[in-house]
PDB file of N, CA and C in Angstrom:
ATOM      1  N   MET Z   3     180.913-102.180 -45.762  1.00 50.00           N
ATOM      2  CA  MET Z   3     179.614-102.018 -45.157  1.00 50.00           C
ATOM      3  C   MET Z   3     178.843-100.968 -45.942  1.00 50.00           C
ATOM      4  N   SER Z   4     177.613-101.262 -46.310  1.00 58.00           N
ATOM      5  CA  SER Z   4     176.825-100.333 -47.117  1.00 58.00           C
ATOM      6  C   SER Z   4     176.042 -99.377 -46.230  1.00 58.00           C
ATOM      7  N   ALA Z   5     175.813 -98.186 -46.746  1.00 69.00           N
ATOM      8  CA  ALA Z   5     175.067 -97.169 -46.005  1.00 69.00           C
ATOM      9  C   ALA Z   5     173.580 -97.507 -46.011  1.00 69.00           C
ATOM     10  N   SER Z   6     172.918 -97.122 -44.956  1.00 78.00           N
ATOM     11  CA  SER Z   6     171.483 -97.351 -44.841  1.00 78.00           C
ATOM     12  C   SER Z   6     170.746 -96.501 -45.867  1.00 78.00           C
ATOM     13  N   SER Z   7     169.584 -96.979 -46.300  1.00 75.00           N
ATOM     14  CA  SER Z   7     168.787 -96.183 -47.247  1.00 75.00           C
ATOM     15  C   SER Z   7     168.239 -94.925 -46.586  1.00 75.00           C
ATOM     16  N   LEU Z   8     168.237 -94.906 -45.264  1.00 75.00           N
ATOM     17  CA  LEU Z   8     167.793 -93.706 -44.546  1.00 75.00           C
ATOM     18  C   LEU Z   8     168.901 -92.672 -44.403  1.00 75.00           C
ATOM     19  N   ASP Z   9     170.103 -93.031 -44.858  1.00 81.00           N
ATOM     20  CA  ASP Z   9     171.237 -92.128 -44.751  1.00 81.00           C
ATOM     21  C   ASP Z   9     171.629 -91.602 -46.131  1.00 81.00           C
ATOM     22  N   GLN Z  10     170.652 -91.416 -46.973  1.00 86.00           N
ATOM     23  CA  GLN Z  10     170.874 -90.897 -48.324  1.00 86.00           C
ATOM     24  C   GLN Z  10     170.450 -89.422 -48.368  1.00 86.00           C
ATOM     25  N   PRO Z  11     170.971 -88.667 -49.310  1.00 89.00           N
ATOM     26  CA  PRO Z  11     170.608 -87.244 -49.414  1.00 89.00           C
ATOM     27  C   PRO Z  11     169.105 -87.004 -49.562  1.00 89.00           C
ATOM     28  N   ILE Z  12     168.406 -87.833 -50.309  1.00 90.00           N
ATOM     29  CA  ILE Z  12     166.971 -87.632 -50.489  1.00 90.00           C
ATOM     30  C   ILE Z  12     166.215 -87.846 -49.177  1.00 90.00           C
ATOM     31  N   ALA Z  13     166.639 -88.812 -48.383  1.00 89.00           N
ATOM     32  CA  ALA Z  13     165.999 -89.066 -47.093  1.00 89.00           C
ATOM     33  C   ALA Z  13     166.232 -87.895 -46.148  1.00 89.00           C
ATOM     34  N   ARG Z  14     167.419 -87.347 -46.175  1.00 90.00           N
ATOM     35  CA  ARG Z  14     167.723 -86.174 -45.343  1.00 90.00           C
ATOM     36  C   ARG Z  14     166.907 -84.962 -45.793  1.00 90.00           C
ATOM     37  N   LEU Z  15     166.736 -84.810 -47.092  1.00 94.00           N
ATOM     38  CA  LEU Z  15     165.939 -83.707 -47.630  1.00 94.00           C
ATOM     39  C   LEU Z  15     164.475 -83.841 -47.207  1.00 94.00           C
ATOM     40  N   ILE Z  16     163.952 -85.049 -47.262  1.00 94.00           N
ATOM     41  CA  ILE Z  16     162.566 -85.289 -46.833  1.00 94.00           C
ATOM     42  C   ILE Z  16     162.426 -85.005 -45.335  1.00 94.00           C
ATOM     43  N   ALA Z  17     163.380 -85.451 -44.533  1.00 93.00           N
ATOM     44  CA  ALA Z  17     163.344 -85.198 -43.094  1.00 93.00           C
ATOM     45  C   ALA Z  17     163.401 -83.703 -42.800  1.00 93.00           C
ATOM     46  N   ALA Z  18     164.236 -82.973 -43.527  1.00 95.00           N
ATOM     47  CA  ALA Z  18     164.319 -81.526 -43.343  1.00 95.00           C
ATOM     48  C   ALA Z  18     163.001 -80.861 -43.734  1.00 95.00           C
ATOM     49  N   GLY Z  19     162.381 -81.337 -44.804  1.00 96.00           N
ATOM     50  CA  GLY Z  19     161.086 -80.795 -45.223  1.00 96.00           C
ATOM     51  C   GLY Z  19     160.020 -81.022 -44.170  1.00 96.00           C
ATOM     52  N   ILE Z  20     159.994 -82.204 -43.590  1.00 97.00           N
ATOM     53  CA  ILE Z  20     159.030 -82.505 -42.525  1.00 97.00           C
ATOM     54  C   ILE Z  20     159.281 -81.603 -41.320  1.00 97.00           C
ATOM     55  N   ALA Z  21     160.543 -81.375 -40.983  1.00 97.00           N
ATOM     56  CA  ALA Z  21     160.878 -80.502 -39.857  1.00 97.00           C
ATOM     57  C   ALA Z  21     160.414 -79.077 -40.118  1.00 97.00           C
ATOM     58  N   VAL Z  22     160.594 -78.575 -41.336  1.00 97.00           N
ATOM     59  CA  VAL Z  22     160.167 -77.217 -41.678  1.00 97.00           C
ATOM     60  C   VAL Z  22     158.646 -77.105 -41.579  1.00 97.00           C
ATOM     61  N   VAL Z  23     157.928 -78.090 -42.077  1.00 97.00           N
ATOM     62  CA  VAL Z  23     156.458 -78.085 -41.999  1.00 97.00           C
ATOM     63  C   VAL Z  23     156.012 -78.121 -40.538  1.00 97.00           C
ATOM     64  N   ALA Z  24     156.644 -78.940 -39.722  1.00 97.00           N
ATOM     65  CA  ALA Z  24     156.285 -79.027 -38.305  1.00 97.00           C
ATOM     66  C   ALA Z  24     156.528 -77.699 -37.589  1.00 97.00           C
ATOM     67  N   LEU Z  25     157.664 -77.071 -37.847  1.00 97.00           N
ATOM     68  CA  LEU Z  25     157.951 -75.775 -37.228  1.00 97.00           C
ATOM     69  C   LEU Z  25     156.969 -74.708 -37.707  1.00 97.00           C
ATOM     70  N   GLY Z  26     156.600 -74.766 -38.970  1.00 96.00           N
ATOM     71  CA  GLY Z  26     155.603 -73.829 -39.499  1.00 96.00           C
ATOM     72  C   GLY Z  26     154.258 -74.010 -38.821  1.00 96.00           C
ATOM     73  N   LEU Z  27     153.866 -75.237 -38.590  1.00 96.00           N
ATOM     74  CA  LEU Z  27     152.609 -75.516 -37.904  1.00 96.00           C
ATOM     75  C   LEU Z  27     152.644 -75.005 -36.468  1.00 96.00           C
ATOM     76  N   VAL Z  28     153.740 -75.214 -35.785  1.00 95.00           N
ATOM     77  CA  VAL Z  28     153.884 -74.709 -34.415  1.00 95.00           C
ATOM     78  C   VAL Z  28     153.771 -73.180 -34.403  1.00 95.00           C
ATOM     79  N   ALA Z  29     154.425 -72.521 -35.333  1.00 95.00           N
ATOM     80  CA  ALA Z  29     154.356 -71.055 -35.405  1.00 95.00           C
ATOM     81  C   ALA Z  29     152.933 -70.596 -35.695  1.00 95.00           C
ATOM     82  N   TRP Z  30     152.246 -71.260 -36.597  1.00 93.00           N
ATOM     83  CA  TRP Z  30     150.863 -70.893 -36.934  1.00 93.00           C
ATOM     84  C   TRP Z  30     149.948 -71.066 -35.724  1.00 93.00           C
ATOM     85  N   LEU Z  31     150.091 -72.171 -35.001  1.00 91.00           N
ATOM     86  CA  LEU Z  31     149.262 -72.402 -33.820  1.00 91.00           C
ATOM     87  C   LEU Z  31     149.542 -71.371 -32.729  1.00 91.00           C
ATOM     88  N   ALA Z  32     150.792 -70.993 -32.557  1.00 90.00           N
ATOM     89  CA  ALA Z  32     151.131 -69.950 -31.585  1.00 90.00           C
ATOM     90  C   ALA Z  32     150.509 -68.625 -31.997  1.00 90.00           C
ATOM     91  N   TYR Z  33     150.529 -68.314 -33.280  1.00 88.00           N
ATOM     92  CA  TYR Z  33     149.912 -67.079 -33.779  1.00 88.00           C
ATOM     93  C   TYR Z  33     148.413 -67.096 -33.517  1.00 88.00           C
ATOM     94  N   ILE Z  34     147.750 -68.197 -33.823  1.00 86.00           N
ATOM     95  CA  ILE Z  34     146.301 -68.309 -33.633  1.00 86.00           C
ATOM     96  C   ILE Z  34     145.945 -68.121 -32.161  1.00 86.00           C
ATOM     97  N   ASP Z  35     146.730 -68.711 -31.262  1.00 80.00           N
ATOM     98  CA  ASP Z  35     146.441 -68.610 -29.829  1.00 80.00           C
ATOM     99  C   ASP Z  35     146.673 -67.217 -29.278  1.00 80.00           C
ATOM    100  N   ASN Z  36     147.571 -66.450 -29.878  1.00 78.00           N
ATOM    101  CA  ASN Z  36     147.961 -65.165 -29.305  1.00 78.00           C
ATOM    102  C   ASN Z  36     147.417 -63.946 -30.041  1.00 78.00           C
ATOM    103  N   ARG Z  37     146.640 -64.145 -31.091  1.00 82.00           N
ATOM    104  CA  ARG Z  37     146.121 -62.982 -31.803  1.00 82.00           C
ATOM    105  C   ARG Z  37     145.017 -62.323 -30.982  1.00 82.00           C
ATOM    106  N   GLU Z  38     144.841 -61.061 -31.187  1.00 80.00           N
ATOM    107  CA  GLU Z  38     143.869 -60.276 -30.439  1.00 80.00           C
ATOM    108  C   GLU Z  38     142.574 -60.175 -31.228  1.00 80.00           C
ATOM    109  N   ASP Z  39     141.481 -60.511 -30.585  1.00 86.00           N
ATOM    110  CA  ASP Z  39     140.163 -60.398 -31.193  1.00 86.00           C
ATOM    111  C   ASP Z  39     139.775 -58.914 -31.211  1.00 86.00           C
ATOM    112  N   PRO Z  40     139.441 -58.349 -32.373  1.00 88.00           N
ATOM    113  CA  PRO Z  40     139.102 -56.925 -32.445  1.00 88.00           C
ATOM    114  C   PRO Z  40     137.912 -56.545 -31.563  1.00 88.00           C
ATOM    115  N   ALA Z  41     136.942 -57.437 -31.413  1.00 89.00           N
ATOM    116  CA  ALA Z  41     135.787 -57.144 -30.563  1.00 89.00           C
ATOM    117  C   ALA Z  41     136.205 -57.036 -29.102  1.00 89.00           C
ATOM    118  N   ILE Z  42     137.101 -57.901 -28.674  1.00 91.00           N
ATOM    119  CA  ILE Z  42     137.576 -57.852 -27.290  1.00 91.00           C
ATOM    120  C   ILE Z  42     138.411 -56.602 -27.067  1.00 91.00           C
ATOM    121  N   ALA Z  43     139.265 -56.264 -28.022  1.00 90.00           N
ATOM    122  CA  ALA Z  43     140.086 -55.054 -27.899  1.00 90.00           C
ATOM    123  C   ALA Z  43     139.206 -53.809 -27.800  1.00 90.00           C
ATOM    124  N   ALA Z  44     138.148 -53.746 -28.601  1.00 93.00           N
ATOM    125  CA  ALA Z  44     137.234 -52.595 -28.557  1.00 93.00           C
ATOM    126  C   ALA Z  44     136.501 -52.537 -27.225  1.00 93.00           C
ATOM    127  N   CYS Z  45     136.084 -53.693 -26.727  1.00 94.00           N
ATOM    128  CA  CYS Z  45     135.402 -53.758 -25.434  1.00 94.00           C
ATOM    129  C   CYS Z  45     136.322 -53.265 -24.318  1.00 94.00           C
ATOM    130  N   ILE Z  46     137.562 -53.721 -24.327  1.00 94.00           N
ATOM    131  CA  ILE Z  46     138.531 -53.302 -23.300  1.00 94.00           C
ATOM    132  C   ILE Z  46     138.742 -51.793 -23.355  1.00 94.00           C
ATOM    133  N   LYS Z  47     138.910 -51.263 -24.542  1.00 95.00           N
ATOM    134  CA  LYS Z  47     139.125 -49.824 -24.704  1.00 95.00           C
ATOM    135  C   LYS Z  47     137.926 -49.030 -24.191  1.00 95.00           C
ATOM    136  N   GLN Z  48     136.728 -49.466 -24.554  1.00 96.00           N
ATOM    137  CA  GLN Z  48     135.509 -48.766 -24.150  1.00 96.00           C
ATOM    138  C   GLN Z  48     135.320 -48.803 -22.633  1.00 96.00           C
ATOM    139  N   HIS Z  49     135.450 -49.971 -22.037  1.00 96.00           N
ATOM    140  CA  HIS Z  49     135.227 -50.097 -20.591  1.00 96.00           C
ATOM    141  C   HIS Z  49     136.315 -49.385 -19.789  1.00 96.00           C
ATOM    142  N   THR Z  50     137.550 -49.468 -20.263  1.00 96.00           N
ATOM    143  CA  THR Z  50     138.645 -48.779 -19.570  1.00 96.00           C
ATOM    144  C   THR Z  50     138.409 -47.272 -19.568  1.00 96.00           C
ATOM    145  N   ALA Z  51     137.981 -46.741 -20.696  1.00 96.00           N
ATOM    146  CA  ALA Z  51     137.708 -45.306 -20.781  1.00 96.00           C
ATOM    147  C   ALA Z  51     136.551 -44.917 -19.869  1.00 96.00           C
ATOM    148  N   ALA Z  52     135.500 -45.717 -19.818  1.00 96.00           N
ATOM    149  CA  ALA Z  52     134.345 -45.413 -18.975  1.00 96.00           C
ATOM    150  C   ALA Z  52     134.726 -45.417 -17.494  1.00 96.00           C
ATOM    151  N   ILE Z  53     135.513 -46.402 -17.094  1.00 96.00           N
ATOM    152  CA  ILE Z  53     135.950 -46.478 -15.693  1.00 96.00           C
ATOM    153  C   ILE Z  53     136.849 -45.301 -15.359  1.00 96.00           C
ATOM    154  N   ALA Z  54     137.772 -44.962 -16.256  1.00 95.00           N
ATOM    155  CA  ALA Z  54     138.667 -43.825 -16.016  1.00 95.00           C
ATOM    156  C   ALA Z  54     137.878 -42.521 -15.917  1.00 95.00           C
ATOM    157  N   ARG Z  55     136.868 -42.342 -16.777  1.00 96.00           N
ATOM    158  CA  ARG Z  55     136.033 -41.122 -16.703  1.00 96.00           C
ATOM    159  C   ARG Z  55     135.308 -41.044 -15.369  1.00 96.00           C
ATOM    160  N   ALA Z  56     134.719 -42.154 -14.934  1.00 96.00           N
ATOM    161  CA  ALA Z  56     134.002 -42.165 -13.652  1.00 96.00           C
ATOM    162  C   ALA Z  56     134.951 -41.867 -12.501  1.00 96.00           C
ATOM    163  N   ARG Z  57     136.150 -42.414 -12.568  1.00 95.00           N
ATOM    164  CA  ARG Z  57     137.151 -42.159 -11.525  1.00 95.00           C
ATOM    165  C   ARG Z  57     137.569 -40.692 -11.528  1.00 95.00           C
ATOM    166  N   ASP Z  58     137.824 -40.151 -12.723  1.00 95.00           N
ATOM    167  CA  ASP Z  58     138.289 -38.767 -12.832  1.00 95.00           C
ATOM    168  C   ASP Z  58     137.220 -37.765 -12.410  1.00 95.00           C
ATOM    169  N   ARG Z  59     135.954 -38.108 -12.590  1.00 95.00           N
ATOM    170  CA  ARG Z  59     134.854 -37.222 -12.170  1.00 95.00           C
ATOM    171  C   ARG Z  59     134.554 -37.349 -10.688  1.00 95.00           C
ATOM    172  N   GLY Z  60     135.138 -38.327 -10.031  1.00 94.00           N
ATOM    173  CA  GLY Z  60     134.906 -38.533  -8.611  1.00 94.00           C
ATOM    174  C   GLY Z  60     133.708 -39.426  -8.331  1.00 94.00           C
ATOM    175  N   ALA Z  61     133.099 -39.984  -9.351  1.00 94.00           N
ATOM    176  CA  ALA Z  61     131.938 -40.842  -9.171  1.00 94.00           C
ATOM    177  C   ALA Z  61     132.343 -42.244  -8.722  1.00 94.00           C
ATOM    178  N   LEU Z  62     133.612 -42.553  -8.844  1.00 92.00           N
ATOM    179  CA  LEU Z  62     134.115 -43.881  -8.494  1.00 92.00           C
ATOM    180  C   LEU Z  62     135.421 -43.707  -7.725  1.00 92.00           C
ATOM    181  N   PRO Z  63     135.500 -44.229  -6.501  1.00 94.00           N
ATOM    182  CA  PRO Z  63     136.749 -44.124  -5.742  1.00 94.00           C
ATOM    183  C   PRO Z  63     137.907 -44.790  -6.493  1.00 94.00           C
ATOM    184  N   ALA Z  64     139.093 -44.252  -6.311  1.00 93.00           N
ATOM    185  CA  ALA Z  64     140.270 -44.728  -7.042  1.00 93.00           C
ATOM    186  C   ALA Z  64     140.548 -46.206  -6.795  1.00 93.00           C
ATOM    187  N   ASP Z  65     140.387 -46.676  -5.564  1.00 94.00           N
ATOM    188  CA  ASP Z  65     140.670 -48.092  -5.286  1.00 94.00           C
ATOM    189  C   ASP Z  65     139.649 -49.010  -5.956  1.00 94.00           C
ATOM    190  N   VAL Z  66     138.400 -48.579  -6.012  1.00 95.00           N
ATOM    191  CA  VAL Z  66     137.370 -49.368  -6.695  1.00 95.00           C
ATOM    192  C   VAL Z  66     137.634 -49.360  -8.208  1.00 95.00           C
ATOM    193  N   ALA Z  67     137.988 -48.212  -8.740  1.00 94.00           N
ATOM    194  CA  ALA Z  67     138.301 -48.105 -10.167  1.00 94.00           C
ATOM    195  C   ALA Z  67     139.469 -49.023 -10.517  1.00 94.00           C
ATOM    196  N   GLN Z  68     140.465 -49.081  -9.661  1.00 95.00           N
ATOM    197  CA  GLN Z  68     141.618 -49.951  -9.908  1.00 95.00           C
ATOM    198  C   GLN Z  68     141.208 -51.413  -9.951  1.00 95.00           C
ATOM    199  N   ARG Z  69     140.317 -51.824  -9.057  1.00 95.00           N
ATOM    200  CA  ARG Z  69     139.824 -53.212  -9.066  1.00 95.00           C
ATOM    201  C   ARG Z  69     139.036 -53.495 -10.339  1.00 95.00           C
ATOM    202  N   PHE Z  70     138.197 -52.528 -10.754  1.00 95.00           N
ATOM    203  CA  PHE Z  70     137.433 -52.701 -11.993  1.00 95.00           C
ATOM    204  C   PHE Z  70     138.369 -52.797 -13.192  1.00 95.00           C
ATOM    205  N   LEU Z  71     139.376 -51.934 -13.234  1.00 95.00           N
ATOM    206  CA  LEU Z  71     140.321 -51.945 -14.356  1.00 95.00           C
ATOM    207  C   LEU Z  71     141.073 -53.272 -14.436  1.00 95.00           C
ATOM    208  N   ALA Z  72     141.347 -53.863 -13.293  1.00 94.00           N
ATOM    209  CA  ALA Z  72     142.053 -55.142 -13.270  1.00 94.00           C
ATOM    210  C   ALA Z  72     141.202 -56.271 -13.847  1.00 94.00           C
ATOM    211  N   LYS Z  73     139.884 -56.107 -13.847  1.00 95.00           N
ATOM    212  CA  LYS Z  73     138.980 -57.163 -14.313  1.00 95.00           C
ATOM    213  C   LYS Z  73     138.393 -56.889 -15.696  1.00 95.00           C
ATOM    214  N   VAL Z  74     138.750 -55.780 -16.326  1.00 95.00           N
ATOM    215  CA  VAL Z  74     138.151 -55.412 -17.616  1.00 95.00           C
ATOM    216  C   VAL Z  74     138.411 -56.478 -18.678  1.00 95.00           C
ATOM    217  N   GLU Z  75     139.649 -56.907 -18.839  1.00 91.00           N
ATOM    218  CA  GLU Z  75     139.969 -57.878 -19.889  1.00 91.00           C
ATOM    219  C   GLU Z  75     139.217 -59.180 -19.674  1.00 91.00           C
ATOM    220  N   GLU Z  76     139.196 -59.665 -18.456  1.00 93.00           N
ATOM    221  CA  GLU Z  76     138.489 -60.915 -18.153  1.00 93.00           C
ATOM    222  C   GLU Z  76     136.997 -60.778 -18.447  1.00 93.00           C
ATOM    223  N   SER Z  77     136.421 -59.661 -18.058  1.00 93.00           N
ATOM    224  CA  SER Z  77     135.004 -59.413 -18.303  1.00 93.00           C
ATOM    225  C   SER Z  77     134.682 -59.373 -19.802  1.00 93.00           C
ATOM    226  N   CYS Z  78     135.516 -58.687 -20.567  1.00 92.00           N
ATOM    227  CA  CYS Z  78     135.286 -58.605 -22.012  1.00 92.00           C
ATOM    228  C   CYS Z  78     135.441 -59.963 -22.678  1.00 92.00           C
ATOM    229  N   ARG Z  79     136.411 -60.741 -22.241  1.00 88.00           N
ATOM    230  CA  ARG Z  79     136.586 -62.090 -22.800  1.00 88.00           C
ATOM    231  C   ARG Z  79     135.392 -62.976 -22.456  1.00 88.00           C
ATOM    232  N   ASP Z  80     134.864 -62.840 -21.246  1.00 91.00           N
ATOM    233  CA  ASP Z  80     133.680 -63.611 -20.864  1.00 91.00           C
ATOM    234  C   ASP Z  80     132.467 -63.211 -21.695  1.00 91.00           C
ATOM    235  N   GLN Z  81     132.303 -61.911 -21.909  1.00 88.00           N
ATOM    236  CA  GLN Z  81     131.183 -61.418 -22.734  1.00 88.00           C
ATOM    237  C   GLN Z  81     131.305 -61.940 -24.162  1.00 88.00           C
ATOM    238  N   ALA Z  82     132.485 -61.907 -24.706  1.00 83.00           N
ATOM    239  CA  ALA Z  82     132.693 -62.394 -26.079  1.00 83.00           C
ATOM    240  C   ALA Z  82     132.448 -63.892 -26.156  1.00 83.00           C
ATOM    241  N   GLY Z  83     132.844 -64.620 -25.125  1.00 78.00           N
ATOM    242  CA  GLY Z  83     132.628 -66.059 -25.106  1.00 78.00           C
ATOM    243  C   GLY Z  83     131.167 -66.427 -24.997  1.00 78.00           C
ATOM    244  N   SER Z  84     130.404 -65.694 -24.185  1.00 75.00           N
ATOM    245  CA  SER Z  84     128.979 -65.999 -24.051  1.00 75.00           C
ATOM    246  C   SER Z  84     128.203 -65.536 -25.281  1.00 75.00           C
ATOM    247  N   ALA Z  85     128.686 -64.512 -25.980  1.00 69.00           N
ATOM    248  CA  ALA Z  85     128.026 -64.065 -27.212  1.00 69.00           C
ATOM    249  C   ALA Z  85     128.237 -65.064 -28.346  1.00 69.00           C
ATOM    250  N   ALA Z  86     129.349 -65.791 -28.302  1.00 62.00           N
ATOM    251  CA  ALA Z  86     129.666 -66.754 -29.361  1.00 62.00           C
ATOM    252  C   ALA Z  86     128.852 -68.043 -29.220  1.00 62.00           C
ATOM    253  N   ARG Z  87     128.285 -68.256 -28.061  1.00 62.00           N
ATOM    254  CA  ARG Z  87     127.527 -69.504 -27.820  1.00 62.00           C
ATOM    255  C   ARG Z  87     126.138 -69.419 -28.355  1.00 62.00           C
TER     256      ARG Z  87
END
């Protein structure tokens, strides 16, 4: 019984190459989805500091400051998204 042409070393090498390219693409897409936008990071840092200063000076109650801090990232992402449009 003869071996299939798909069971040759060159076919296995090509299949391994395709697998490596596919895994590389998956890794690249994961990186693109999870990278941090510098504008958003700066916005978060700025707003977090402003809220903390207001809280520390007594101008903002601690519970209100906590609610604002919980929404800072979402707010900055929304601002960046509307600026891109």
